[in-house]
Short mmCIF file of C-alpha atoms and ligand atoms in Angstrom, two decimals:
data_model
loop_
_atom_site.label_atom_id
_atom_site.label_comp_id
_atom_site.label_asym_id
_atom_site.label_seq_id
_atom_site.Cartn_x
_atom_site.Cartn_y
_atom_site.Cartn_z
CA MET A 272 -88.66 47.56 -56.43
CA LYS A 273 -85.41 45.85 -56.70
CA PRO A 274 -83.62 47.13 -59.39
CA ILE A 275 -81.98 45.13 -62.20
CA TYR A 276 -78.29 46.09 -61.70
CA LEU A 277 -76.50 45.72 -64.78
CA ASP A 278 -74.44 48.75 -64.18
CA ASN A 279 -71.20 47.32 -61.99
CA ASN A 280 -68.50 49.25 -64.20
CA ALA A 281 -69.84 51.74 -62.89
CA THR A 282 -69.87 50.43 -59.08
CA THR A 283 -70.75 47.64 -57.14
CA ARG A 284 -72.64 46.34 -54.44
CA VAL A 285 -70.62 46.10 -51.28
CA ALA A 286 -71.03 42.20 -50.60
CA PRO A 287 -72.82 41.03 -47.55
CA GLU A 288 -69.35 39.53 -45.83
CA VAL A 289 -68.08 42.76 -46.62
CA VAL A 290 -69.97 44.62 -44.85
CA GLU A 291 -70.03 42.42 -41.81
CA GLU A 292 -66.25 42.72 -41.70
CA MET A 293 -66.22 46.48 -41.94
CA LEU A 294 -69.02 47.12 -39.08
CA PRO A 295 -66.94 46.57 -36.12
CA TYR A 296 -64.07 48.86 -37.31
CA PHE A 297 -66.59 51.74 -37.10
CA SER A 298 -67.99 50.91 -33.34
CA THR A 299 -65.99 48.87 -31.44
CA TYR A 300 -62.45 49.11 -33.03
CA TYR A 301 -62.38 52.63 -33.53
CA GLY A 302 -58.79 52.94 -32.29
CA ASN A 303 -56.04 55.12 -34.60
CA PRO A 304 -53.59 51.60 -35.74
CA SER A 305 -50.96 54.43 -35.38
CA SER A 306 -51.43 54.20 -31.80
CA MET A 307 -48.98 52.61 -29.17
CA TYR A 308 -51.25 50.67 -27.30
CA THR A 309 -53.18 47.28 -28.16
CA PHE A 310 -56.42 48.94 -28.88
CA GLY A 311 -54.79 50.75 -31.67
CA GLY A 312 -52.57 47.51 -32.11
CA ASN A 313 -55.21 45.62 -32.90
CA VAL A 314 -56.28 47.75 -36.01
CA ALA A 315 -52.80 47.67 -37.34
CA LYS A 316 -53.08 43.79 -37.23
CA LYS A 317 -56.00 44.07 -39.29
CA ILE A 318 -54.57 46.18 -41.71
CA LYS A 319 -51.43 44.04 -41.87
CA GLU A 320 -54.13 41.11 -43.05
CA ALA A 321 -56.15 43.27 -45.35
CA ARG A 322 -52.40 43.67 -47.05
CA ALA A 323 -51.97 40.27 -47.64
CA LYS A 324 -54.86 39.53 -48.77
CA THR A 325 -55.06 42.60 -51.58
CA ALA A 326 -51.22 41.24 -52.49
CA ASP A 327 -52.61 38.24 -53.07
CA LEU A 328 -55.32 38.42 -55.41
CA LEU A 329 -52.47 39.99 -57.57
CA GLY A 330 -50.32 37.76 -57.06
CA ALA A 331 -47.92 40.29 -55.25
CA GLN A 332 -46.30 40.96 -52.09
CA PRO A 333 -47.54 43.10 -48.94
CA GLU A 334 -45.35 45.50 -49.24
CA GLU A 335 -46.01 46.39 -52.67
CA ILE A 336 -49.61 47.57 -51.89
CA ILE A 337 -50.44 51.19 -51.18
CA PHE A 338 -53.62 51.77 -50.01
CA THR A 339 -55.31 54.96 -51.45
CA SER A 340 -58.34 56.70 -51.49
CA CYS A 341 -59.52 55.45 -54.65
CA GLY A 342 -58.34 54.52 -58.68
CA THR A 343 -58.50 57.89 -59.63
CA GLU A 344 -55.79 58.53 -56.50
CA SER A 345 -53.68 55.48 -57.73
CA ASP A 346 -53.70 56.24 -61.01
CA SER A 347 -52.02 60.00 -60.23
CA THR A 348 -49.99 58.74 -57.57
CA ALA A 349 -48.06 56.17 -59.93
CA ILE A 350 -47.92 58.86 -63.12
CA TRP A 351 -46.89 61.43 -60.88
CA ALA A 352 -44.15 59.25 -59.14
CA ALA A 353 -42.98 57.96 -62.60
CA LEU A 354 -42.63 61.47 -63.45
CA ARG A 355 -40.72 62.47 -60.51
CA ALA A 356 -38.37 59.57 -60.28
CA ASN A 357 -37.56 60.52 -64.00
CA PRO A 358 -36.75 64.42 -64.12
CA GLY A 359 -34.90 64.56 -67.24
CA LYS A 360 -37.56 62.53 -69.32
CA ARG A 361 -40.33 64.80 -70.68
CA HIS A 362 -42.35 62.12 -72.69
CA VAL A 363 -45.76 60.22 -71.79
CA ILE A 364 -47.21 57.41 -73.17
CA THR A 365 -51.00 56.77 -72.94
CA SER A 366 -53.81 55.91 -74.97
CA ASN A 367 -57.03 57.38 -76.87
CA VAL A 368 -59.43 55.51 -74.64
CA GLU A 369 -58.40 55.96 -70.92
CA HIS A 370 -60.52 56.40 -68.09
CA PRO A 371 -60.25 60.30 -67.37
CA ALA A 372 -58.46 59.51 -64.24
CA VAL A 373 -55.54 58.99 -66.73
CA LYS A 374 -57.12 60.92 -69.54
CA ASN A 375 -57.34 64.17 -67.85
CA LEU A 376 -53.69 63.76 -66.31
CA GLY A 377 -52.34 63.32 -69.42
CA GLU A 378 -54.21 66.07 -71.08
CA TYR A 379 -53.01 68.09 -68.48
CA LEU A 380 -49.28 67.02 -68.85
CA ALA A 381 -49.54 67.68 -72.33
CA ARG A 382 -50.38 71.70 -71.27
CA ASN A 383 -47.67 71.65 -68.82
CA GLY A 384 -44.49 71.11 -70.10
CA TYR A 385 -44.61 67.31 -71.43
CA ARG A 386 -45.24 65.79 -74.68
CA VAL A 387 -47.91 63.22 -74.56
CA THR A 388 -48.84 60.18 -77.00
CA PHE A 389 -52.25 59.46 -77.06
CA VAL A 390 -51.91 55.85 -78.79
CA PRO A 391 -54.90 55.38 -81.07
CA VAL A 392 -57.42 52.05 -81.11
CA ASP A 393 -58.91 50.29 -84.43
CA ARG A 394 -62.41 49.66 -84.80
CA GLN A 395 -62.51 47.14 -82.71
CA GLY A 396 -60.72 48.99 -79.52
CA ARG A 397 -57.72 47.39 -80.13
CA LEU A 398 -54.50 48.99 -79.07
CA ASP A 399 -52.16 50.16 -81.91
CA LEU A 400 -49.18 48.66 -80.96
CA ASP A 401 -47.40 49.88 -84.19
CA HIS A 402 -47.65 53.28 -83.11
CA LEU A 403 -46.86 53.02 -79.61
CA TYR A 404 -43.48 51.16 -80.09
CA ALA A 405 -42.88 54.04 -82.69
CA HIS A 406 -43.10 56.41 -80.40
CA LEU A 407 -41.35 54.86 -77.56
CA SER A 408 -38.07 56.29 -76.78
CA ASP A 409 -35.43 57.56 -74.28
CA ASP A 410 -37.22 60.47 -73.39
CA THR A 411 -40.50 58.68 -72.30
CA ALA A 412 -40.77 58.52 -68.53
CA VAL A 413 -43.80 56.60 -68.14
CA VAL A 414 -46.27 54.37 -70.14
CA SER A 415 -49.80 54.42 -68.61
CA LEU A 416 -52.34 51.98 -70.19
CA MET A 417 -55.36 50.20 -68.97
CA TRP A 418 -55.82 46.52 -68.41
CA ALA A 419 -59.50 46.52 -69.20
CA ASN A 420 -61.45 49.17 -71.01
CA ASN A 421 -64.80 50.42 -68.63
CA GLU A 422 -66.84 50.94 -71.52
CA THR A 423 -66.29 47.92 -73.85
CA GLY A 424 -64.47 45.70 -71.51
CA VAL A 425 -61.57 45.47 -74.25
CA LEU A 426 -58.21 44.29 -72.64
CA PHE A 427 -54.86 45.60 -73.69
CA PRO A 428 -51.90 43.30 -73.72
CA VAL A 429 -50.44 45.53 -71.05
CA GLU A 430 -47.94 42.28 -69.75
CA ALA A 431 -46.12 42.41 -73.60
CA VAL A 432 -46.20 45.90 -73.72
CA ALA A 433 -44.57 46.48 -70.14
CA GLU A 434 -41.82 44.07 -71.30
CA ARG A 435 -41.15 46.17 -74.19
CA VAL A 436 -41.37 49.87 -72.42
CA HIS A 437 -38.80 48.25 -69.57
CA LYS A 438 -36.18 47.66 -72.01
CA ARG A 439 -36.42 51.34 -72.85
CA GLY A 440 -35.86 52.24 -69.37
CA ALA A 441 -39.41 54.14 -69.06
CA VAL A 442 -41.93 53.02 -66.27
CA PHE A 443 -44.88 51.27 -67.02
CA HIS A 444 -48.28 52.03 -64.98
CA THR A 445 -51.33 50.16 -65.85
CA ASP A 446 -55.02 51.38 -64.58
CA ALA A 447 -56.09 48.13 -63.49
CA VAL A 448 -59.48 49.53 -62.22
CA GLN A 449 -61.52 47.39 -64.47
CA ALA A 450 -59.46 44.26 -64.39
CA VAL A 451 -58.56 43.34 -61.00
CA GLY A 452 -61.26 40.29 -59.73
CA LYS A 453 -61.98 39.41 -63.26
CA VAL A 454 -59.13 38.62 -65.30
CA PRO A 455 -56.00 36.46 -63.32
CA ILE A 456 -53.18 38.70 -62.28
CA GLN A 457 -49.65 37.83 -61.40
CA MET A 458 -47.70 40.72 -60.85
CA ALA A 459 -44.86 38.23 -59.96
CA GLU A 460 -44.56 37.10 -63.30
CA ASN A 461 -44.71 40.63 -65.16
CA LYS A 462 -42.72 43.77 -65.73
CA ILE A 463 -45.36 46.01 -64.79
CA ASP A 464 -43.79 48.84 -62.44
CA MET A 465 -47.40 50.07 -61.04
CA LEU A 466 -50.93 49.10 -60.86
CA ALA A 467 -54.00 50.81 -59.78
CA LEU A 468 -57.03 49.33 -58.31
CA SER A 469 -60.57 50.50 -57.03
CA GLY A 470 -62.46 49.00 -53.92
CA HIS A 471 -65.91 49.91 -55.41
CA LYS A 472 -65.65 48.28 -58.43
CA LEU A 473 -64.89 44.70 -56.96
CA HIS A 474 -67.63 45.06 -54.39
CA ALA A 475 -66.24 46.87 -51.12
CA PRO A 476 -66.92 49.91 -50.62
CA LYS A 477 -66.09 53.46 -52.19
CA GLY A 478 -63.43 55.67 -51.06
CA VAL A 479 -60.54 53.01 -51.11
CA GLY A 480 -58.52 51.65 -53.68
CA ALA A 481 -54.80 50.63 -53.74
CA LEU A 482 -51.76 50.97 -55.85
CA TYR A 483 -49.34 48.33 -56.15
CA VAL A 484 -45.72 49.46 -56.26
CA ARG A 485 -42.96 46.80 -57.45
CA ARG A 486 -40.25 46.36 -55.26
CA GLY A 487 -37.27 48.49 -56.58
CA THR A 488 -39.64 50.99 -58.50
CA LYS A 489 -38.10 55.08 -57.54
CA PHE A 490 -41.25 56.30 -56.12
CA ALA A 491 -42.28 59.50 -54.85
CA PRO A 492 -45.31 60.48 -52.26
CA PHE A 493 -48.30 62.21 -53.66
CA LEU A 494 -49.73 63.16 -50.11
CA LEU A 495 -47.07 64.09 -48.00
CA GLY A 496 -47.84 63.52 -44.24
CA GLY A 497 -47.38 61.40 -41.64
CA HIS A 498 -45.54 57.89 -41.75
CA GLN A 499 -48.77 55.54 -42.89
CA GLU A 500 -48.57 53.09 -45.72
CA ASN A 501 -44.48 53.07 -44.92
CA GLY A 502 -44.27 56.62 -45.82
CA ARG A 503 -45.72 56.47 -49.08
CA ARG A 504 -49.28 57.80 -48.53
CA GLY A 505 -49.67 60.47 -45.61
CA GLY A 506 -53.00 60.42 -43.83
CA THR A 507 -54.72 58.17 -41.36
CA GLU A 508 -55.98 55.17 -42.28
CA ASN A 509 -59.52 54.40 -44.04
CA VAL A 510 -59.20 51.34 -41.36
CA ALA A 511 -62.96 49.83 -42.21
CA GLY A 512 -62.63 50.55 -46.03
CA ILE A 513 -59.18 48.86 -46.29
CA ILE A 514 -60.70 45.90 -44.39
CA GLY A 515 -63.16 45.76 -46.74
CA LEU A 516 -60.95 46.07 -49.47
CA GLY A 517 -58.84 43.24 -48.07
CA LYS A 518 -62.52 41.15 -47.49
CA ALA A 519 -63.11 41.94 -51.14
CA ALA A 520 -60.06 40.76 -52.45
CA GLU A 521 -60.25 37.49 -50.89
CA LEU A 522 -63.66 36.81 -52.19
CA ALA A 523 -62.62 38.18 -55.65
CA ALA A 524 -60.00 35.41 -55.99
CA ALA A 525 -62.58 32.66 -54.91
CA LYS A 526 -65.23 33.84 -57.55
CA MET A 527 -63.14 34.65 -60.21
CA GLU A 528 -63.90 31.17 -61.53
CA GLU A 529 -67.70 32.24 -61.37
CA GLU A 530 -67.28 35.44 -63.23
CA ASN A 531 -65.48 33.68 -65.72
CA THR A 532 -68.10 30.90 -66.24
CA ARG A 533 -71.41 31.82 -65.12
CA VAL A 534 -71.43 35.44 -65.39
CA LYS A 535 -69.63 35.39 -68.65
CA ALA A 536 -72.33 32.90 -69.80
CA MET A 537 -75.26 35.43 -68.86
CA ARG A 538 -73.36 38.01 -70.77
CA ASP A 539 -73.31 35.97 -73.98
CA LYS A 540 -76.92 35.10 -73.81
CA LEU A 541 -77.93 38.62 -73.10
CA GLU A 542 -75.60 39.77 -75.85
CA GLN A 543 -76.51 36.95 -78.43
CA THR A 544 -80.03 37.09 -77.91
CA LEU A 545 -80.46 40.76 -78.42
CA LEU A 546 -78.35 40.81 -81.32
CA GLU A 547 -80.93 38.15 -82.90
CA ARG A 548 -84.17 39.82 -81.69
CA ILE A 549 -83.27 43.20 -82.74
CA PRO A 550 -82.24 44.42 -85.94
CA ASN A 551 -79.27 47.23 -86.68
CA ALA A 552 -77.53 46.35 -83.37
CA MET A 553 -73.81 45.58 -82.76
CA VAL A 554 -71.45 44.74 -80.35
CA ASN A 555 -68.61 47.85 -79.64
CA GLY A 556 -65.28 46.32 -79.17
CA ASP A 557 -63.46 42.92 -79.75
CA PRO A 558 -65.54 40.24 -79.07
CA ALA A 559 -62.64 37.80 -78.33
CA ASP A 560 -60.45 39.76 -76.11
CA ARG A 561 -63.04 41.31 -73.63
CA LEU A 562 -63.90 40.98 -69.87
CA PRO A 563 -66.13 38.36 -69.11
CA ASN A 564 -68.92 40.63 -67.81
CA THR A 565 -69.11 43.58 -70.24
CA SER A 566 -71.35 44.33 -73.32
CA SER A 567 -71.67 47.36 -75.30
CA ILE A 568 -74.15 47.12 -77.53
CA ALA A 569 -74.73 49.93 -80.30
CA PHE A 570 -78.69 49.87 -81.47
CA GLU A 571 -78.46 52.13 -84.24
CA PHE A 572 -80.90 55.27 -84.93
CA VAL A 573 -82.19 55.62 -81.31
CA GLU A 574 -80.99 57.56 -78.46
CA GLY A 575 -79.05 55.79 -75.74
CA GLU A 576 -80.57 58.34 -73.23
CA SER A 577 -84.47 57.48 -74.44
CA ILE A 578 -83.55 53.67 -74.35
CA LEU A 579 -82.21 54.09 -69.96
CA LEU A 580 -85.25 56.02 -69.40
CA MET A 581 -87.41 53.31 -70.83
CA MET A 582 -85.65 50.25 -69.23
CA ASP A 583 -85.54 52.55 -65.46
CA GLU A 584 -89.16 52.03 -65.79
CA PHE A 585 -88.64 48.27 -65.57
CA GLY A 586 -85.62 48.57 -63.03
CA ILE A 587 -82.98 48.08 -65.50
CA CYS A 588 -79.85 49.45 -64.57
CA ALA A 589 -77.21 50.23 -67.41
CA SER A 590 -75.13 53.12 -69.03
CA SER A 591 -75.19 54.66 -72.13
CA GLY A 592 -72.27 55.57 -74.57
CA SER A 593 -72.59 58.86 -74.63
CA ALA A 594 -71.72 61.45 -72.12
CA CYS A 595 -73.85 65.08 -71.44
CA THR A 596 -71.85 67.43 -72.03
CA SER A 597 -72.60 71.62 -71.73
CA GLY A 598 -76.41 70.27 -72.95
CA SER A 599 -75.39 68.32 -75.62
CA LEU A 600 -75.45 64.93 -75.96
CA GLU A 601 -71.61 63.77 -77.23
CA PRO A 602 -70.71 60.36 -77.84
CA SER A 603 -68.17 59.30 -75.78
CA HIS A 604 -64.34 59.59 -76.08
CA VAL A 605 -64.11 55.76 -75.97
CA LEU A 606 -66.38 55.34 -79.13
CA ARG A 607 -65.24 58.14 -80.71
CA ALA A 608 -61.72 57.18 -80.96
CA MET A 609 -63.04 53.67 -82.04
CA ASP A 610 -64.65 55.40 -85.08
CA VAL A 611 -68.15 54.09 -84.47
CA PRO A 612 -70.37 55.44 -86.75
CA PHE A 613 -72.25 58.57 -85.08
CA THR A 614 -75.96 56.89 -85.37
CA ALA A 615 -74.49 53.71 -83.71
CA ALA A 616 -73.08 55.32 -81.06
CA HIS A 617 -75.51 57.56 -80.07
CA GLY A 618 -78.13 54.22 -79.12
CA SER A 619 -74.98 52.38 -77.30
CA ILE A 620 -75.37 51.17 -74.31
CA ARG A 621 -73.12 49.18 -71.77
CA PHE A 622 -74.51 46.47 -69.79
CA SER A 623 -71.80 45.24 -67.17
CA LEU A 624 -72.65 42.05 -65.15
CA SER A 625 -71.38 40.42 -61.79
CA ILE A 626 -71.74 38.01 -59.76
CA TYR A 627 -75.02 38.98 -57.96
CA ASN A 628 -77.15 38.86 -61.32
CA THR A 629 -79.67 35.94 -62.44
CA GLU A 630 -81.08 34.10 -64.97
CA ALA A 631 -84.04 35.54 -64.59
CA GLU A 632 -82.90 38.93 -64.37
CA ILE A 633 -80.99 38.80 -68.06
CA ASP A 634 -84.35 37.33 -69.27
CA LEU A 635 -86.24 40.15 -67.98
CA VAL A 636 -83.66 42.23 -70.18
CA ILE A 637 -83.85 40.24 -73.06
CA GLU A 638 -88.01 40.50 -72.99
CA LYS A 639 -88.52 43.74 -72.39
CA LEU A 640 -85.65 45.65 -74.45
CA PRO A 641 -86.47 44.92 -78.22
CA PRO A 642 -90.16 45.99 -78.06
CA ILE A 643 -88.41 49.59 -76.13
CA ILE A 644 -86.08 49.63 -79.38
CA GLU A 645 -88.37 49.07 -81.74
CA ARG A 646 -91.41 52.17 -80.01
CA LEU A 647 -88.37 54.50 -79.95
CA ARG A 648 -87.31 53.39 -83.56
CA LYS A 649 -90.84 54.35 -85.00
CA MET A 650 -90.63 57.77 -83.44
CA SER A 651 -86.77 58.47 -84.92
CA PRO A 652 -86.62 60.34 -87.77
CA PHE A 653 -83.48 58.43 -88.49
CA TRP A 654 -84.87 55.51 -88.28
CA SER A 655 -87.65 56.43 -90.99
CA GLU A 656 -84.97 57.39 -93.19
CA ALA A 657 -82.72 54.94 -92.66
CA ALA A 658 -85.72 51.84 -93.63
CA GLY A 659 -86.97 54.20 -96.24
CA ALA A 660 -83.51 54.43 -97.91
CA CYS A 661 -83.54 50.50 -97.15
CA ARG A 662 -86.36 50.14 -98.80
CA THR A 663 -85.60 52.10 -101.93
CA ALA A 664 -82.59 50.08 -102.16
CA VAL A 665 -84.21 47.25 -102.72
C1 PLP B 52 -63.92 53.58 -61.82
C2 PLP B 52 -62.99 53.52 -62.99
C3 PLP B 52 -61.73 54.30 -62.05
C4 PLP B 52 -61.57 55.43 -61.33
O1 PLP B 52 -61.93 54.57 -59.73
P1 PLP B 52 -62.33 55.69 -58.55
O2 PLP B 52 -62.05 54.93 -57.55
O3 PLP B 52 -64.24 56.01 -58.79
O4 PLP B 52 -61.56 56.90 -58.31
C5 PLP B 52 -60.21 54.31 -63.19
N1 PLP B 52 -60.18 53.83 -63.89
C6 PLP B 52 -60.93 52.86 -64.68
C7 PLP B 52 -60.97 52.05 -65.69
C8 PLP B 52 -62.42 52.74 -63.82
O5 PLP B 52 -63.65 52.20 -64.19
#
């Protein structure tokens, strides 16, 4: 059975055009791009091309792109580079809803001699800007905020924040892993110093990412080694991966319009119809300022895991808003930071679409999900209690 894949914020299908572009670089053109002979030089040329395409997607210059192994490496590299460039400053600002790639580094820094401010969000997942600006100081080395949230799709006003942070003399980094390819980005027109992206979130393979570093930004490599990436990241290049990322960046630029029209329309149809047909359901996160492909919906009084299991019988793939930590189901830190009530956070499902989804797939989910929720609620003690409470109230 072909899956109905609605989990594109977790990872994406590698575009067929990307696979095709990569294949010869495993077999025919396996040379090391650092070699002196033509067989290697041709590979280097192809990497140069991929760098230009990746830069184009961001409205950046090719020299501003460093290829890495993943989004996580890009985030870590950026934050450590900012700290090393400003050894006298001991303060870091980030948010309460970051991906673990930034969150766990922030928590590590807090345990290891840095002051770290985790800026809260409101019930809609919007950043508390007053809190952020009140904590921004001359001691702040770096501010790291995600451009788009992977669970809710909520967008942070990173360009506006970057201006203020810059004026205060701190470095601004954004984890744009979910934003790249879905929202227009023009680095030439903003003040963001560093930006992380990941191949496998935009139809390139897993194991390749990139870090944008604005020209003139003080930088220290995370991986010391060979002279690759202009001395900014040691290690023989993931040639095929980088070439795949370049192709995926080119495709993303060409498909961004479709992402924001057809994909968004399917997302809206899915969301609106489910909300109409299923009582006690609501969207998590600011519906106005959101990625076009993401919908996080809370179905009250049911377990997200049970919903996922029952959808799996129809081949429907999505994610729940809970994380299984040490055997107990904890609502995700993102939904907790938004103060989503426990009964709703537990039944939250994230649908994330891509250009490879079809209207027929969306229709199938719209058909299958309402009876699943109804069945689960009939078995849920919380639901009968809540329903009972409603009856007595009436
Ligand atoms: C997936 C993701 C990452 C991590 O990227 P990897 O390439 O898997 O390391 C970081 N930030 C966000 C917002 C993500 O969605």
